[in-house]
mmCIF file of C-alpha atoms in Angstrom:
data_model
loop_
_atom_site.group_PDB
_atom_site.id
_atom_site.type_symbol
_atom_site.label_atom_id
_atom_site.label_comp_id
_atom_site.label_asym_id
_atom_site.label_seq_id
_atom_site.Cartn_x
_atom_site.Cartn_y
_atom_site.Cartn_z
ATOM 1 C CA UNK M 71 -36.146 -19.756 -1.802
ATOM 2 C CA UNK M 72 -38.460 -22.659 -1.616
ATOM 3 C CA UNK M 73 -37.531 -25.671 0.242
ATOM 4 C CA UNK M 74 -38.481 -28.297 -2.060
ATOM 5 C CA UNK M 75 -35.540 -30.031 -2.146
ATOM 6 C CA UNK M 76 -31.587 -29.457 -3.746
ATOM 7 C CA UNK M 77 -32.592 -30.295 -7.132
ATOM 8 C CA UNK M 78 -36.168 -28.375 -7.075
ATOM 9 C CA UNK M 79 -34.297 -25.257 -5.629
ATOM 10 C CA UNK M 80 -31.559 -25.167 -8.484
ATOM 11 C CA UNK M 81 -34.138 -25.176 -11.123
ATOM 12 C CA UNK M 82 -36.218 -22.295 -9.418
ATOM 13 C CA UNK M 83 -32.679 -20.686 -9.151
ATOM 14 C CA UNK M 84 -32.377 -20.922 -12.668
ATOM 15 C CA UNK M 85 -35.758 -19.440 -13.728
ATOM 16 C CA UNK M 86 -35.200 -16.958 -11.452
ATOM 17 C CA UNK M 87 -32.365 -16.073 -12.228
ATOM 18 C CA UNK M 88 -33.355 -16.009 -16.216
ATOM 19 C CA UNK M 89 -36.290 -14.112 -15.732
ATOM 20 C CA UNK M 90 -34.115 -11.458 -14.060
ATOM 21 C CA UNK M 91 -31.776 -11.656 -16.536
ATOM 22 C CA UNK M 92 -34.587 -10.862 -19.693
ATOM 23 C CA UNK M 93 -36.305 -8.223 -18.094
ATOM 24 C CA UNK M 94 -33.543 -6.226 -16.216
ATOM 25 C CA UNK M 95 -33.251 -3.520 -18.648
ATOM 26 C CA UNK M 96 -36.426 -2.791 -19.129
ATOM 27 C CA UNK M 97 -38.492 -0.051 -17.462
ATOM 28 C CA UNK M 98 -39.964 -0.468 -14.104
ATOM 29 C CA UNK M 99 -43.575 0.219 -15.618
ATOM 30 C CA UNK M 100 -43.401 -3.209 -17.764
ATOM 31 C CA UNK M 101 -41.399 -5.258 -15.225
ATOM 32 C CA UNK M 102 -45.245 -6.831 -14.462
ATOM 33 C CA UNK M 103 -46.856 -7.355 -17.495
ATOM 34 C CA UNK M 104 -43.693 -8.657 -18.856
ATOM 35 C CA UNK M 105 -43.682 -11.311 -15.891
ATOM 36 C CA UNK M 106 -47.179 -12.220 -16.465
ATOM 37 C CA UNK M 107 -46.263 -12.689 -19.744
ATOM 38 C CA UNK M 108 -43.569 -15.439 -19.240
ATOM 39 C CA UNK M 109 -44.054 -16.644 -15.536
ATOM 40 C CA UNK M 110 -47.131 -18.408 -14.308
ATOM 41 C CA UNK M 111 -45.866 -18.909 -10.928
ATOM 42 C CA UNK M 112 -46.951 -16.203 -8.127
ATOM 43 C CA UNK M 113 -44.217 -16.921 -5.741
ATOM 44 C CA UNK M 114 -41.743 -16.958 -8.475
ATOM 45 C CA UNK M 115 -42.834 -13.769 -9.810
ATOM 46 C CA UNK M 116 -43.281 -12.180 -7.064
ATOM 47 C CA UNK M 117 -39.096 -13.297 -6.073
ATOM 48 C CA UNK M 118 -38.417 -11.815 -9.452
ATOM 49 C CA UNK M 119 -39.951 -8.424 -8.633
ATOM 50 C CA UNK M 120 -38.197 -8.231 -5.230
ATOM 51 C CA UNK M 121 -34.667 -8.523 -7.200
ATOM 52 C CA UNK M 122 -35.440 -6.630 -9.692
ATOM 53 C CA UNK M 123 -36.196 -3.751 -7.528
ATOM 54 C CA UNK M 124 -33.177 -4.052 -5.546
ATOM 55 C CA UNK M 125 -31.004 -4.162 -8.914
ATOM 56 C CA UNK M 126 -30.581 -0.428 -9.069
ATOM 57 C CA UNK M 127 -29.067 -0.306 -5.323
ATOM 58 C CA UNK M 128 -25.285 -0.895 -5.244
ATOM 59 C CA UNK M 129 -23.658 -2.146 -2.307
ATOM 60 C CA UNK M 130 -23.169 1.259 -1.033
ATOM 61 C CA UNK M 131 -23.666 0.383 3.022
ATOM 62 C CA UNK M 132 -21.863 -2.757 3.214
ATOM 63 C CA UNK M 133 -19.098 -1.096 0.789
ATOM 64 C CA UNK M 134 -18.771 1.897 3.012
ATOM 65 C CA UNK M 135 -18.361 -0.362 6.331
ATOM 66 C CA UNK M 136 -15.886 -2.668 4.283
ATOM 67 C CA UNK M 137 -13.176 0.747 4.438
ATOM 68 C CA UNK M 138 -13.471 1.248 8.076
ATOM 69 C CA UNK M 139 -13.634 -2.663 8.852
ATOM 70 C CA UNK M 140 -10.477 -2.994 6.838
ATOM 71 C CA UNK M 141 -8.688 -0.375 8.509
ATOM 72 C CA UNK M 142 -9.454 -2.489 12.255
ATOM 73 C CA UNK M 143 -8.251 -5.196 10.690
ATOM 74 C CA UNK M 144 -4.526 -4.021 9.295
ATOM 75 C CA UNK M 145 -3.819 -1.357 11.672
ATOM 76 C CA UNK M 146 -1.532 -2.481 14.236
ATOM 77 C CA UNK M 147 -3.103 -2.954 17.684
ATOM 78 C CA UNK M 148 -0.940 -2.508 21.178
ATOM 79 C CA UNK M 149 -1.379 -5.632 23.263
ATOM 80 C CA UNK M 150 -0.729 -6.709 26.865
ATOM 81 C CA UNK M 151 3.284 -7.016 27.380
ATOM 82 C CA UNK M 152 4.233 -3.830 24.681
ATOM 83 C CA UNK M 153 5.862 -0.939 25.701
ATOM 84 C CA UNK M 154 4.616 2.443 25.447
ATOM 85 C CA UNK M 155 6.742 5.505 26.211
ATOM 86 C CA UNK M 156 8.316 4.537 29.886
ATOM 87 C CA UNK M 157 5.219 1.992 30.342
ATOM 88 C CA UNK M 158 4.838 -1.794 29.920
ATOM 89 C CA UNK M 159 1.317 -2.739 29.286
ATOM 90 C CA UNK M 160 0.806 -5.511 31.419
ATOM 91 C CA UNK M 161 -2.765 -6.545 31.403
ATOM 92 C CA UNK M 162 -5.956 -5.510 29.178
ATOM 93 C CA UNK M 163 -8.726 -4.727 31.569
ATOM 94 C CA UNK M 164 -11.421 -3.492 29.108
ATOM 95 C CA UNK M 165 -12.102 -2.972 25.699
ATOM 96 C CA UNK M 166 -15.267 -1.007 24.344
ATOM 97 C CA UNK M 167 -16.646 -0.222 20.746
ATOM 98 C CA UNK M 168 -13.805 2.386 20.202
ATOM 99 C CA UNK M 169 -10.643 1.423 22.553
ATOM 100 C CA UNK M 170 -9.403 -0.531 25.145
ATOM 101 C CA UNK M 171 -7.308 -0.120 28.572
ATOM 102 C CA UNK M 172 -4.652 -1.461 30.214
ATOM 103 C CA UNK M 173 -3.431 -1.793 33.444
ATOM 104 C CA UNK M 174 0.119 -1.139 33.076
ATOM 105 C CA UNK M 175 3.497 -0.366 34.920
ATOM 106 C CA UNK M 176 6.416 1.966 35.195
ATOM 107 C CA UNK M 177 9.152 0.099 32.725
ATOM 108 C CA UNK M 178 12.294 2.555 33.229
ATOM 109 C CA UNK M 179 13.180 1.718 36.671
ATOM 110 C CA UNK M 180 12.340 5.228 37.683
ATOM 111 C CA UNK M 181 10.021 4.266 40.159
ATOM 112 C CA UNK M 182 7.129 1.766 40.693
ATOM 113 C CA UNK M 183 3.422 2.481 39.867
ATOM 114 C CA UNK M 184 0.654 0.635 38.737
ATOM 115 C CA UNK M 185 -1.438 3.149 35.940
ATOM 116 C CA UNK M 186 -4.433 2.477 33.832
ATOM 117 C CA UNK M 187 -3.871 3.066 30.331
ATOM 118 C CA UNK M 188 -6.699 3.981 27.788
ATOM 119 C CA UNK M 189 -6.182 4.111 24.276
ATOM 120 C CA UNK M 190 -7.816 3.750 20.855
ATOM 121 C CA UNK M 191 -8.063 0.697 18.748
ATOM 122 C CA UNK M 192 -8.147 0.775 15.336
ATOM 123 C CA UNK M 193 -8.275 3.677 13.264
ATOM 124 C CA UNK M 194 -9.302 6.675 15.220
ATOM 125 C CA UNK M 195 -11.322 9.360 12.651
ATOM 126 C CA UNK M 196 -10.662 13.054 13.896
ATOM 127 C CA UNK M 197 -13.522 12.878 15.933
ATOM 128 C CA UNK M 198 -12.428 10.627 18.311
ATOM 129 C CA UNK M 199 -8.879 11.680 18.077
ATOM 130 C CA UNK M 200 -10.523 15.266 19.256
ATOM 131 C CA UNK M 201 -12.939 13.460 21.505
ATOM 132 C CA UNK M 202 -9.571 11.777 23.755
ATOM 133 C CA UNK M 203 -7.852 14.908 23.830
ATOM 134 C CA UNK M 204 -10.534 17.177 25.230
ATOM 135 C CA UNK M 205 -11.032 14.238 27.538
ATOM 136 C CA UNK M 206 -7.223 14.722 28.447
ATOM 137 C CA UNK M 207 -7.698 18.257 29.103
ATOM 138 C CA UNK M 208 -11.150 17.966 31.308
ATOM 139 C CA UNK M 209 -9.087 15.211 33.348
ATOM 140 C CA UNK M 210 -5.981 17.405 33.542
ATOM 141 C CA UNK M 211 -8.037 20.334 34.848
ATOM 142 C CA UNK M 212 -9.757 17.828 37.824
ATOM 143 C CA UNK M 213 -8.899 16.871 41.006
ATOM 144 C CA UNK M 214 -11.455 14.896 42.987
ATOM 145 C CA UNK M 215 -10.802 12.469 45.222
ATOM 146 C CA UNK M 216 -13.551 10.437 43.189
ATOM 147 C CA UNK M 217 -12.320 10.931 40.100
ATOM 148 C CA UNK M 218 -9.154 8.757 38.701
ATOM 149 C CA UNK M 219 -6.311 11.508 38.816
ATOM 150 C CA UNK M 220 -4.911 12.426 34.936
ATOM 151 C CA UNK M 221 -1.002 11.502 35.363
ATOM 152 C CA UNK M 222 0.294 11.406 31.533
ATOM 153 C CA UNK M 223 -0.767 11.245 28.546
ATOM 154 C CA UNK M 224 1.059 10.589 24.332
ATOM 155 C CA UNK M 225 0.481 9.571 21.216
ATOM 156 C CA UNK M 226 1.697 6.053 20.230
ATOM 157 C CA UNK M 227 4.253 5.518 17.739
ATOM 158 C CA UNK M 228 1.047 4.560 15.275
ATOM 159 C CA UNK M 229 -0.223 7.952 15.919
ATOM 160 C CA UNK M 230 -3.165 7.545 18.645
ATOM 161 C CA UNK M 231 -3.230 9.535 21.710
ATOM 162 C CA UNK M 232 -3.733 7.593 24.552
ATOM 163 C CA UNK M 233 -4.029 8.731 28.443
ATOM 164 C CA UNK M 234 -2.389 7.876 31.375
ATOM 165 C CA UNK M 235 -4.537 7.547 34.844
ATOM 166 C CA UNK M 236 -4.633 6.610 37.899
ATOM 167 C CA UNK M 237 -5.160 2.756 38.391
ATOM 168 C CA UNK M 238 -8.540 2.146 40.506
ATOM 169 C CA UNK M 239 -9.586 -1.282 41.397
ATOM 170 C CA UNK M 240 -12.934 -1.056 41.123
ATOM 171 C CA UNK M 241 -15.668 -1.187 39.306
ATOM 172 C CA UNK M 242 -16.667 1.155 36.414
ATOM 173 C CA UNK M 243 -19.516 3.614 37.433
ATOM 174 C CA UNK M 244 -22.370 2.034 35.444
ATOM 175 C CA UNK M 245 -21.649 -1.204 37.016
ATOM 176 C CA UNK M 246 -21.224 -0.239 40.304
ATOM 177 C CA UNK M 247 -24.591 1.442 39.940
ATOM 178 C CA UNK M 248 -26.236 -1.423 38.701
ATOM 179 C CA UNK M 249 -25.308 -3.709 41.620
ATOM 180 C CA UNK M 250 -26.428 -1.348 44.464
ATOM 181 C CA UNK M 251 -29.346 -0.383 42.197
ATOM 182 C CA UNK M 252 -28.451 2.993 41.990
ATOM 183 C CA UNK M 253 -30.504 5.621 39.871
ATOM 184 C CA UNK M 254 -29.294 8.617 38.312
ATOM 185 C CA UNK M 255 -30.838 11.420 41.140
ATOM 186 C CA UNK O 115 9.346 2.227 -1.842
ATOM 187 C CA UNK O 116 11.453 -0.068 -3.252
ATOM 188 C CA UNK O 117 14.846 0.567 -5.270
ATOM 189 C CA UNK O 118 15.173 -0.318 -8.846
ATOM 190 C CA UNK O 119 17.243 -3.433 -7.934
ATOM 191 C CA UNK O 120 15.532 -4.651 -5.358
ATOM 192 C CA UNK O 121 12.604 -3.724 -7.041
ATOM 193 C CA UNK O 122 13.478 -5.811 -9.849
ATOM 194 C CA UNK O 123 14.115 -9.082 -8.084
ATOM 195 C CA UNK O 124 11.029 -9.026 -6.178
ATOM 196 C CA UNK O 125 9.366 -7.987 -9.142
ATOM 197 C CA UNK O 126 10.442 -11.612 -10.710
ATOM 198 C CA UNK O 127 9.761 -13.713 -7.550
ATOM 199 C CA UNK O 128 5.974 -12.940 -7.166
ATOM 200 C CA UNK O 129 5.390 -13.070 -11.179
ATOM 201 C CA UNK O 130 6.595 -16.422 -10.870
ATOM 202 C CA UNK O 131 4.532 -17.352 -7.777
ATOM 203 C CA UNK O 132 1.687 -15.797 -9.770
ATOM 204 C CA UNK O 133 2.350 -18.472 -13.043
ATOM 205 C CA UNK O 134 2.558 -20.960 -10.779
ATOM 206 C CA UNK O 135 -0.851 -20.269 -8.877
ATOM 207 C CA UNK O 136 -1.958 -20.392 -12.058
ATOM 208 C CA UNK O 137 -0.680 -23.575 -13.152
ATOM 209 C CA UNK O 138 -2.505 -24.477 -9.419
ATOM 210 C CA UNK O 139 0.004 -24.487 -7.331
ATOM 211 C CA UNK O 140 -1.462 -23.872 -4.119
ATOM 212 C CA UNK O 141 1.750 -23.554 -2.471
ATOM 213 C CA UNK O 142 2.882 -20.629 -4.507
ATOM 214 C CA UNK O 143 -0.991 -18.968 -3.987
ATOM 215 C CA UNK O 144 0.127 -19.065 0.180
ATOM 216 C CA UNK O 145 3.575 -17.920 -0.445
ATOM 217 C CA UNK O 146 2.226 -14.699 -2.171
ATOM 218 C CA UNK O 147 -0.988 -14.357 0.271
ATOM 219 C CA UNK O 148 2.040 -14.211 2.541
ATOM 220 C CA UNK O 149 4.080 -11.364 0.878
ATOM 221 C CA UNK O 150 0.729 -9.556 0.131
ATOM 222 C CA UNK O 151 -0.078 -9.777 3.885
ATOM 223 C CA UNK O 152 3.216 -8.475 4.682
ATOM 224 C CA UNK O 153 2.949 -5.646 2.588
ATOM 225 C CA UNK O 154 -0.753 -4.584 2.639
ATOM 226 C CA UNK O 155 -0.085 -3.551 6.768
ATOM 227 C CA UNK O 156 2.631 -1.452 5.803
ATOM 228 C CA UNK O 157 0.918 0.178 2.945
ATOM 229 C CA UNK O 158 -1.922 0.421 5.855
ATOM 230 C CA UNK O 159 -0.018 1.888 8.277
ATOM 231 C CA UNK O 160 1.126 4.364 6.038
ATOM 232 C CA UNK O 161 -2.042 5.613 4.393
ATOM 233 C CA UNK O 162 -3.886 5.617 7.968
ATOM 234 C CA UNK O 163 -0.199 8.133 9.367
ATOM 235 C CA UNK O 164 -1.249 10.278 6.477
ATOM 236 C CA UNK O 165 -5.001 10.682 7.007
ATOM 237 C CA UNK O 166 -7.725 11.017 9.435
ATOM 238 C CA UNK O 167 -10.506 9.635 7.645
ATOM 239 C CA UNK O 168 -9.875 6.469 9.480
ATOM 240 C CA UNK O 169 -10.880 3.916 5.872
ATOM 241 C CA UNK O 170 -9.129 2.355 3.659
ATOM 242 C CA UNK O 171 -10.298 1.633 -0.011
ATOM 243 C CA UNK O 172 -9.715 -2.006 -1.056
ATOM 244 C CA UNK O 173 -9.160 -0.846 -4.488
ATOM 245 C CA UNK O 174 -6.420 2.240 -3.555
ATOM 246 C CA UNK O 175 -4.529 -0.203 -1.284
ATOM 247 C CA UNK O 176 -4.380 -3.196 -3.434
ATOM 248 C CA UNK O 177 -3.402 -0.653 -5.934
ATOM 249 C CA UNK O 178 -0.378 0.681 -3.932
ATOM 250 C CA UNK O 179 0.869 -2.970 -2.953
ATOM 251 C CA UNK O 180 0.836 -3.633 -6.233
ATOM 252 C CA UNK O 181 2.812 -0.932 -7.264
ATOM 253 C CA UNK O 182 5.511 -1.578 -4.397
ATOM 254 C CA UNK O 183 5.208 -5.354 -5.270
ATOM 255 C CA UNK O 184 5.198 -5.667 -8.781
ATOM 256 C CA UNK O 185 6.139 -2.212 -10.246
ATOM 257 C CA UNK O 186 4.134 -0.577 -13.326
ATOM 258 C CA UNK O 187 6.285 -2.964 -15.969
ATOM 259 C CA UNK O 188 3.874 -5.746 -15.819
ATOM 260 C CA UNK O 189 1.725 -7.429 -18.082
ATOM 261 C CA UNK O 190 -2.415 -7.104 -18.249
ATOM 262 C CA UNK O 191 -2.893 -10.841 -17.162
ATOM 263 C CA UNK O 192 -0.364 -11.011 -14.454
ATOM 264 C CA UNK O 193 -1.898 -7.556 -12.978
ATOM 265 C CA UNK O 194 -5.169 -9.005 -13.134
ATOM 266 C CA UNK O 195 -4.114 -12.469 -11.200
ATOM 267 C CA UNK O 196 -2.449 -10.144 -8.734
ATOM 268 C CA UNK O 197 -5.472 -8.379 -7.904
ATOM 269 C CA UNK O 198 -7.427 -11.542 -7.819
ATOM 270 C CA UNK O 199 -4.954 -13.021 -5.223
ATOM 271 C CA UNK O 200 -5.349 -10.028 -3.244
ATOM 272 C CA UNK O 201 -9.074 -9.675 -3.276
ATOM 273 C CA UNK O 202 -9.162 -13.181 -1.354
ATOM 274 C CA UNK O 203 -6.718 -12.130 0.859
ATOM 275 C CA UNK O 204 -8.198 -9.436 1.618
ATOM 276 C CA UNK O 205 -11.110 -10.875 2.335
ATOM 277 C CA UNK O 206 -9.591 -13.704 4.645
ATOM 278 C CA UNK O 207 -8.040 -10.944 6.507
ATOM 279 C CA UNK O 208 -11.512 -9.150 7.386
ATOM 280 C CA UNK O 209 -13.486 -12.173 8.301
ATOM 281 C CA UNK O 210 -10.358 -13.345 10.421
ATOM 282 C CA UNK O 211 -10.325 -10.377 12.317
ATOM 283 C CA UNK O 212 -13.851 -10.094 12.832
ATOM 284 C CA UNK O 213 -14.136 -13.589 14.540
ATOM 285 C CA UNK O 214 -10.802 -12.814 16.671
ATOM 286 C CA UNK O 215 -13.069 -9.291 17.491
ATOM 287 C CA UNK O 216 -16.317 -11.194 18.074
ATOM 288 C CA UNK O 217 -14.638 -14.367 19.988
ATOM 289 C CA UNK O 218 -12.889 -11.734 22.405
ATOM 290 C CA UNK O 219 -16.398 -10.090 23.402
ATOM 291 C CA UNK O 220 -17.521 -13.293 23.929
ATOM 292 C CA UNK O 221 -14.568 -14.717 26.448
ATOM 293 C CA UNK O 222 -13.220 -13.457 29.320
ATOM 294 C CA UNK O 223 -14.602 -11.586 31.822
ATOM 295 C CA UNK O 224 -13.569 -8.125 30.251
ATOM 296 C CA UNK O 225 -15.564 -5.091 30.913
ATOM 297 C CA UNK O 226 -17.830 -3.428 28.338
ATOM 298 C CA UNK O 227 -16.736 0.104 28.055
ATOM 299 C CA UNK O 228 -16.986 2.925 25.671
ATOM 300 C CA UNK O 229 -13.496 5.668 25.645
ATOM 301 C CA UNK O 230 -15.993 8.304 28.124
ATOM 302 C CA UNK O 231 -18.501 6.351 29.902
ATOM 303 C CA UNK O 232 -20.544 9.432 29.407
ATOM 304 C CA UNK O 233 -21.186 8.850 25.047
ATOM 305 C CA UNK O 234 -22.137 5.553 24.638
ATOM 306 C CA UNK O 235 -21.274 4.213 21.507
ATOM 307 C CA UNK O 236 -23.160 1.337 19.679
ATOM 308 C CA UNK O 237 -20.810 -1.511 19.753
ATOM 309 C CA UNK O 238 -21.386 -2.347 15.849
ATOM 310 C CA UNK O 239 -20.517 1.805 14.997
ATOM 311 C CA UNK O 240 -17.500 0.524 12.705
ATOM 312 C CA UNK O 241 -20.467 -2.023 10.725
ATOM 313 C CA UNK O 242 -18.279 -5.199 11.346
ATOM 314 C CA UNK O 243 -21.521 -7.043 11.464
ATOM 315 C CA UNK O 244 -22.687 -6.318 7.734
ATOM 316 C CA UNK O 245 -19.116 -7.144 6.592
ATOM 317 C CA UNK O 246 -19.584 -10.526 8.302
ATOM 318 C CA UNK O 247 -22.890 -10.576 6.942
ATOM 319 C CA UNK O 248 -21.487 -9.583 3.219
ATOM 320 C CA UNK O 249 -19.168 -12.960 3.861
ATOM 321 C CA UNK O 250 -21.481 -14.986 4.447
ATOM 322 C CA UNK O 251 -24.812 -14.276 1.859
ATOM 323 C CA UNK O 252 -21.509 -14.743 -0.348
ATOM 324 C CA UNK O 253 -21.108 -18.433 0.883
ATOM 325 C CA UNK O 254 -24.544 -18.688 -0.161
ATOM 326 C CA UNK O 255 -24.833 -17.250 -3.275
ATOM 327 C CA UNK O 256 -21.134 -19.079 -3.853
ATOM 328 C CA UNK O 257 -23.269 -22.219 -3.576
ATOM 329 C CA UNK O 258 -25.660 -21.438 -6.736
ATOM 330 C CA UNK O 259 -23.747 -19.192 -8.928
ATOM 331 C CA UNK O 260 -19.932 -19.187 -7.834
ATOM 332 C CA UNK O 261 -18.527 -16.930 -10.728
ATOM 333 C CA UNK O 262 -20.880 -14.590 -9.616
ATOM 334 C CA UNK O 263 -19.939 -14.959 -6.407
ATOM 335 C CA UNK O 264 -16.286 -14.621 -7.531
ATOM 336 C CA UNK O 265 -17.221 -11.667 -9.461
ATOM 337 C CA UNK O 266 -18.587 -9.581 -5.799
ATOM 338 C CA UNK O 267 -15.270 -10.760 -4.558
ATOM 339 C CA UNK O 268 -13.248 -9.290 -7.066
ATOM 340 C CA UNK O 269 -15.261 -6.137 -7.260
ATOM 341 C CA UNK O 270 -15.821 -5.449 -3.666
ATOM 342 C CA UNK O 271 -12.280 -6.780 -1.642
ATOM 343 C CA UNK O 272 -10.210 -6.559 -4.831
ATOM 344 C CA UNK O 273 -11.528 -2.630 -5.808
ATOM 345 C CA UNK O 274 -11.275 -4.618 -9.234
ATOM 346 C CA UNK O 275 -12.770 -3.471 -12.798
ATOM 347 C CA UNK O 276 -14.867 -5.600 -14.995
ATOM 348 C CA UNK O 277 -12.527 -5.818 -17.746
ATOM 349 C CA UNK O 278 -9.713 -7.375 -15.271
ATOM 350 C CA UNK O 279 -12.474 -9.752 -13.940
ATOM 351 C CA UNK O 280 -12.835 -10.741 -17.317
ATOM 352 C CA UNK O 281 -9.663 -11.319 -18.132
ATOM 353 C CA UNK O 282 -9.157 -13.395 -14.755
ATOM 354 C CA UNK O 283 -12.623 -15.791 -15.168
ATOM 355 C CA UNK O 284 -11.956 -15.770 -18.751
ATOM 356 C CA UNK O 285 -15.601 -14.524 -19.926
ATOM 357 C CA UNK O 286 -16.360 -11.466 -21.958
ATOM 358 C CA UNK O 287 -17.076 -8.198 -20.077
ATOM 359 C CA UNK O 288 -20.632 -7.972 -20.693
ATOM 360 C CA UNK O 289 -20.851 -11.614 -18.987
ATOM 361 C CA UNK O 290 -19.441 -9.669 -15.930
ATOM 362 C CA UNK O 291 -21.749 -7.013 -16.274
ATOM 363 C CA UNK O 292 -24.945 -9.606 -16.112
ATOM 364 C CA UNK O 293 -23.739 -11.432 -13.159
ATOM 365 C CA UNK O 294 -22.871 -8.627 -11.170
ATOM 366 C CA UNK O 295 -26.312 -7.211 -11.839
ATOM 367 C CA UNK O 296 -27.843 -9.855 -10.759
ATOM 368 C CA UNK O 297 -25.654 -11.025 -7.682
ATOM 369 C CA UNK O 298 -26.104 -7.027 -6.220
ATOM 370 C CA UNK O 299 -29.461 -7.386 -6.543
ATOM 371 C CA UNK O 300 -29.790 -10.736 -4.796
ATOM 372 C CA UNK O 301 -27.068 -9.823 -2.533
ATOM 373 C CA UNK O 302 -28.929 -6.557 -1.777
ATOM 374 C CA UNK O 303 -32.377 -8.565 -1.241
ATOM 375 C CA UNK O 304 -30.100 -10.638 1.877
ATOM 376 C CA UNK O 305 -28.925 -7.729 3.610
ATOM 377 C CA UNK O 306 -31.290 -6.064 3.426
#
């Protein structure tokens, strides 16, 4: 939109916006010729053309996003101090594009240890539900002294699996590989 | 699901909050954003138990709390207000949540993970960002054609139909149809 001023702007708005309006249902062939006809104004015309082009598109990618953002925003997210099975989530020490963790502790008075708990945000889709439990089963299946130890792992009462680990105060791998420069070899 | 009693009463309460929203009472309009609220995380809750999709439809859950909040005995106009009172709730709701999500990236000293270190996932995979960016081209437009504007709203957070929308802005349908061509195309044309 040109920036000649509030008053300027809402008038080029307007002829815009009735130009669109007269030649929307024609076909794409006479969309020019039809401009020429009524529009002596390049940059105008040339705005027209743009929206008239994208009139056919719906809001299909934006729409699609709005079901999965919506689902984020009503389902019910764990949070530092809830309980989960015999743990108490005590602190969130990470949260990534598809869950978070938690350091947490032993709640039933069982016995004392500190865990890291990693769980799902959000919706999961199949996939990721799939995705944590063949995680759960690699993890189950190691034991490396490198590798955080597998101790537990449920599904909330919301329905996500989550896992149980071993609490390591470190840093993650990537970052630990950036600070001593580490490559990949 | 409600009883037929209960049902009933509730029923009554948010048809009167809607008459007096309508009368513009903006303290009845927070009173049922507050109900709806309420109600649309259950209905959430249940429809994401019951699937693995992982998406809601603004239209099939404004259609269930609807259901559960007013029942099927209700007239056209009252329906219609309902959905509209929804739509902007809904909408709140998703823009809230989206700064809370962004804000949270921002502060703190958390760590940036993904669930295996191994797959990284793009941080924007659940397209929060063009939600945020639907928001705010509909500020803009809002600025130089707000019924059109109010007609995306309806459509797009309120999954409603063009004859409700008319019946809510109080034009004819084929009023709706022009505006919404023309606000998808400009809308497109920003997001793009």
């Amino acid at each position: 939109m040109a920036d000649t001023g509030k008053g300027a702007g809402k008038l080029h708005w307007r002829q815009a916006r009735e130009l669109f309006d007269a030649l929307c249902e024609l076909p794409r062939e006479q969309w020019q010729q039809a401009l020429d006809q009524r529009c002596s104004d390049p940059a105008l015309a040339e705005e027209v053309l743009q929206l008239l082009d994208a009139q056919t598109e719906g809001l299909r990618r934006v729409n699609d996003h709005l079901g999965m953002a919506l689902a984020l925003a009503l389902a019910p997210e764990l949070d530092a101090g809830q309980r989960l099975g015999p743990w108490r989530l005590t602190e969130r020490i990470a949260r990534g594009g598809m869950g978070k963790v938690f350091k947490a502790e032993r709640d039933d008075g069982l016995y004392q240890r500190t865990v890291a708990i990693k769980l799902l945000h959000g919706l999961p889709g199949a996939g990721e539900v799939e995705q944590l439990q063949a995680e759960r089963q690699v993890l189950a299946g190691l034991r490396l002294p490198d590798v955080a130890q597998l101790y537990d792992g449920g599904t909330t009462p919301d329905g996500y699996p989550y896992l149980v680990m071993e609490y390591v105060d470190g840093l993650p791998l990537d970052r630990h590989c950036a600070i001593h420069a580490l490559g990949l070899e | 699901m409600f009883s037929g009693n209960a049902g009933g009463r509730l029923n009554t309460q948010i048809t009167q909050l809607l008459h007096r929203w309508q009368d513009g009472d903006l303290q009845a309009r927070e009173s049922l954003f507050e109900a709806l609220y309420a109600d649309l995380v259950l209905v959430a809750r249940n429809r994401l138990l019951n699937q693995a999709g992982g998406t809601l439809q603004p239209a099939a859950l404004v259609n269930e709390s609807m259901m559960r909040l007013l029942g099927s005995d209700v007239d056209y106009k009252d329906r219609a207000h309902f959905i509209a009172v929804a739509a902007l709730k809904m909408r709140s709701v998703l823009v809230d949540h989206l700064r809370a999500r962004s804000a949270d990236k921002r502060g703190g000293n958390l760590v940036h993970l993904t669930l295996s270190h191994a797959g990284e996932v793009a941080d924007d995979e659940d397209g929060g960002h063009d939600v945020m960016a639907l928001h705010q081209a509909l500020n803009r437009l809002a600025e130089l054609e707000p019924r059109a504007a109010s007609m995306i709203e309806l459509t797009y957070f309120g999954g409603m139909s063009r004859d409700e929308i008319a019946v809510v802005l109080g034009v004819s349908a084929p009023t709706v149809d022009r505006d919404l061509r023309f606000a998808r195309a400009w809308l497109n044309r920003q997001l793009a």
